[in-house]
Amino acid sequence: MNTKRLLITGMIAAMFMCFTAKSYAQSAKITLSPELLIPFSKGYNVGIGGILEAEWAVEKKLGLTLATGVETLFPKYDYFDNYTFLPLKGGVKYFVDPKVFINFNLGAAIGFNDVGTNFLVGGGVGYKFNNRIDAGIRVEDAGTSYAALRVGFRL
């Protein structure tokens, strides 16, 4: 898949999430999260990313999520390329406490630079500081495994 098609697909997914959120303003919550990625692979040093997530409450403690964004892992050595991908994932978020939540995601990581598409799976825990800010850590595998530290800002 070429880069131009990948960018168009990502923009369409992001627009869909925004339009869906406006259509169901009472139930969808949109969060923008910058992330620091810590790879478990010896070939990568560190990474950064940004995720746009929509969450729909199913019941008081349970929500369904859709997320997309761009994430990049930077190589330790010059002979490796950056691993940049567009995650497209759906999942569940469960509040074990009014402030503490766990989540689980499944989806696809669409790679740039002819890397291809990988299955994406992950899960994590987080803390809701107030109605606008939360933070969390999750572990994901999208062709390579990493931990993601994030701070989410509700839009």
Short mmCIF file of C-alpha atoms in Angstrom, two decimals:
data_model
loop_
_atom_site.label_atom_id
_atom_site.label_comp_id
_atom_site.label_asym_id
_atom_site.label_seq_id
_atom_site.Cartn_x
_atom_site.Cartn_y
_atom_site.Cartn_z
CA MET A 1 0.00 0.00 0.00
CA ASN A 2 1.54 3.31 -0.99
CA THR A 3 1.90 6.24 1.39
CA LYS A 4 -0.66 8.41 -0.38
CA ARG A 5 -3.37 5.75 -0.09
CA LEU A 6 -2.44 5.16 3.54
CA LEU A 7 -2.75 8.85 4.42
CA ILE A 8 -6.12 9.10 2.68
CA THR A 9 -7.37 6.01 4.55
CA GLY A 10 -6.22 7.48 7.87
CA MET A 11 -7.84 10.84 7.19
CA ILE A 12 -11.13 9.17 6.24
CA ALA A 13 -11.05 7.11 9.46
CA ALA A 14 -10.35 10.24 11.56
CA MET A 15 -13.15 12.20 9.83
CA PHE A 16 -15.55 9.29 10.36
CA MET A 17 -14.77 9.31 14.08
CA CYS A 18 -15.30 13.09 14.31
CA PHE A 19 -18.59 13.03 12.36
CA THR A 20 -19.84 10.09 14.39
CA ALA A 21 -19.02 11.91 17.61
CA LYS A 22 -20.97 14.98 16.47
CA SER A 23 -23.95 12.85 15.48
CA TYR A 24 -24.09 11.23 18.92
CA ALA A 25 -22.77 14.12 21.02
CA GLN A 26 -24.52 12.85 24.14
CA SER A 27 -22.79 9.48 24.12
CA ALA A 28 -19.42 9.71 22.30
CA LYS A 29 -16.34 11.11 24.03
CA ILE A 30 -13.33 12.09 21.89
CA THR A 31 -9.83 12.02 23.41
CA LEU A 32 -6.53 13.16 21.86
CA SER A 33 -3.45 11.50 23.39
CA PRO A 34 0.23 12.20 22.78
CA GLU A 35 2.30 9.08 23.56
CA LEU A 36 5.83 8.04 24.44
CA LEU A 37 6.62 4.55 23.13
CA ILE A 38 9.18 2.29 24.83
CA PRO A 39 10.01 -0.65 22.52
CA PHE A 40 10.91 -4.09 23.87
CA SER A 41 12.83 -4.89 20.67
CA LYS A 42 16.61 -4.48 20.69
CA GLY A 43 16.44 -2.80 17.28
CA TYR A 44 14.44 0.24 18.39
CA ASN A 45 15.34 3.00 20.83
CA VAL A 46 12.22 5.03 21.60
CA GLY A 47 9.08 6.16 19.84
CA ILE A 48 6.41 8.82 19.77
CA GLY A 49 2.82 8.89 18.64
CA GLY A 50 -0.57 10.48 18.77
CA ILE A 51 -3.93 8.75 19.07
CA LEU A 52 -7.47 10.03 18.49
CA GLU A 53 -9.98 7.84 20.35
CA ALA A 54 -13.78 7.81 20.43
CA GLU A 55 -15.52 6.13 23.36
CA TRP A 56 -19.18 5.19 23.64
CA ALA A 57 -20.62 4.30 27.05
CA VAL A 58 -22.43 0.95 27.01
CA GLU A 59 -23.21 1.09 30.71
CA LYS A 60 -21.87 2.99 33.71
CA LYS A 61 -18.59 1.03 33.94
CA LEU A 62 -18.17 -0.22 30.36
CA GLY A 63 -17.32 1.57 27.11
CA LEU A 64 -16.51 0.64 23.51
CA THR A 65 -13.64 2.42 21.76
CA LEU A 66 -12.41 3.14 18.23
CA ALA A 67 -8.98 4.68 17.77
CA THR A 68 -6.55 5.77 15.08
CA GLY A 69 -3.43 7.91 14.87
CA VAL A 70 0.21 7.73 13.85
CA GLU A 71 3.02 6.07 15.81
CA THR A 72 6.75 5.89 15.03
CA LEU A 73 9.51 3.77 16.57
CA PHE A 74 13.04 5.10 16.01
CA PRO A 75 15.89 2.62 15.36
CA LYS A 76 19.01 2.24 17.50
CA TYR A 77 21.18 1.64 14.45
CA ASP A 78 21.54 3.51 11.15
CA TYR A 79 20.87 0.43 9.06
CA PHE A 80 17.27 0.18 10.37
CA ASP A 81 14.44 2.40 9.15
CA ASN A 82 11.86 4.08 11.35
CA TYR A 83 8.81 1.89 11.90
CA THR A 84 5.90 4.27 11.31
CA PHE A 85 2.37 2.92 11.27
CA LEU A 86 -1.27 3.91 11.38
CA PRO A 87 -3.11 1.95 14.08
CA LEU A 88 -6.79 1.22 13.44
CA LYS A 89 -8.22 -0.46 16.51
CA GLY A 90 -11.37 -1.17 18.42
CA GLY A 91 -11.68 -2.19 22.02
CA VAL A 92 -13.35 -2.13 25.39
CA LYS A 93 -12.70 0.04 28.43
CA TYR A 94 -13.86 -1.10 31.87
CA PHE A 95 -13.81 1.08 35.00
CA VAL A 96 -12.88 -1.06 38.01
CA ASP A 97 -13.26 2.10 40.12
CA PRO A 98 -14.72 5.52 39.19
CA LYS A 99 -11.13 6.70 38.49
CA VAL A 100 -9.26 3.49 37.46
CA PHE A 101 -9.84 1.68 34.17
CA ILE A 102 -8.47 -1.25 32.18
CA ASN A 103 -8.68 -1.56 28.40
CA PHE A 104 -8.17 -4.12 25.66
CA ASN A 105 -7.70 -3.39 21.92
CA LEU A 106 -7.61 -5.36 18.67
CA GLY A 107 -6.98 -4.06 15.19
CA ALA A 108 -4.46 -3.48 12.44
CA ALA A 109 -1.22 -1.53 12.20
CA ILE A 110 -0.89 -0.26 8.64
CA GLY A 111 2.80 0.32 8.05
CA PHE A 112 4.40 3.09 6.01
CA ASN A 113 7.49 2.52 3.79
CA ASP A 114 6.30 -0.82 2.37
CA VAL A 115 6.27 -2.48 5.81
CA GLY A 116 2.81 -3.94 5.27
CA THR A 117 -0.04 -4.46 7.70
CA ASN A 118 0.34 -6.25 11.03
CA PHE A 119 -2.21 -7.56 13.51
CA LEU A 120 -2.38 -5.26 16.55
CA VAL A 121 -3.30 -6.44 20.05
CA GLY A 122 -2.84 -4.74 23.39
CA GLY A 123 -4.14 -3.83 26.78
CA GLY A 124 -3.42 -1.51 29.64
CA VAL A 125 -4.49 0.41 32.71
CA GLY A 126 -5.25 4.07 33.28
CA TYR A 127 -6.34 6.72 35.74
CA LYS A 128 -9.01 9.37 35.14
CA PHE A 129 -7.98 12.61 36.87
CA ASN A 130 -11.17 14.49 35.97
CA ASN A 131 -13.68 14.66 33.10
CA ARG A 132 -11.06 16.15 30.74
CA ILE A 133 -7.70 14.47 31.54
CA ASP A 134 -6.61 10.85 31.98
CA ALA A 135 -3.30 9.00 31.81
CA GLY A 136 -2.35 5.40 31.21
CA ILE A 137 0.12 2.77 30.20
CA ARG A 138 -0.51 -0.07 27.80
CA VAL A 139 1.47 -2.84 26.16
CA GLU A 140 0.86 -3.50 22.47
CA ASP A 141 2.20 -5.67 19.72
CA ALA A 142 1.95 -4.29 16.19
CA GLY A 143 4.66 -6.31 14.49
CA THR A 144 7.00 -5.35 17.34
CA SER A 145 6.13 -5.04 21.04
CA TYR A 146 6.24 -1.80 23.03
CA ALA A 147 4.84 -0.02 26.07
CA ALA A 148 3.00 3.26 25.49
CA LEU A 149 2.80 5.99 28.13
CA ARG A 150 -0.02 8.40 27.33
CA VAL A 151 -1.85 11.46 28.58
CA GLY A 152 -5.33 11.94 27.16
CA PHE A 153 -7.10 15.26 26.71
CA ARG A 154 -10.85 15.11 26.10
CA LEU A 155 -11.95 17.39 23.27
#
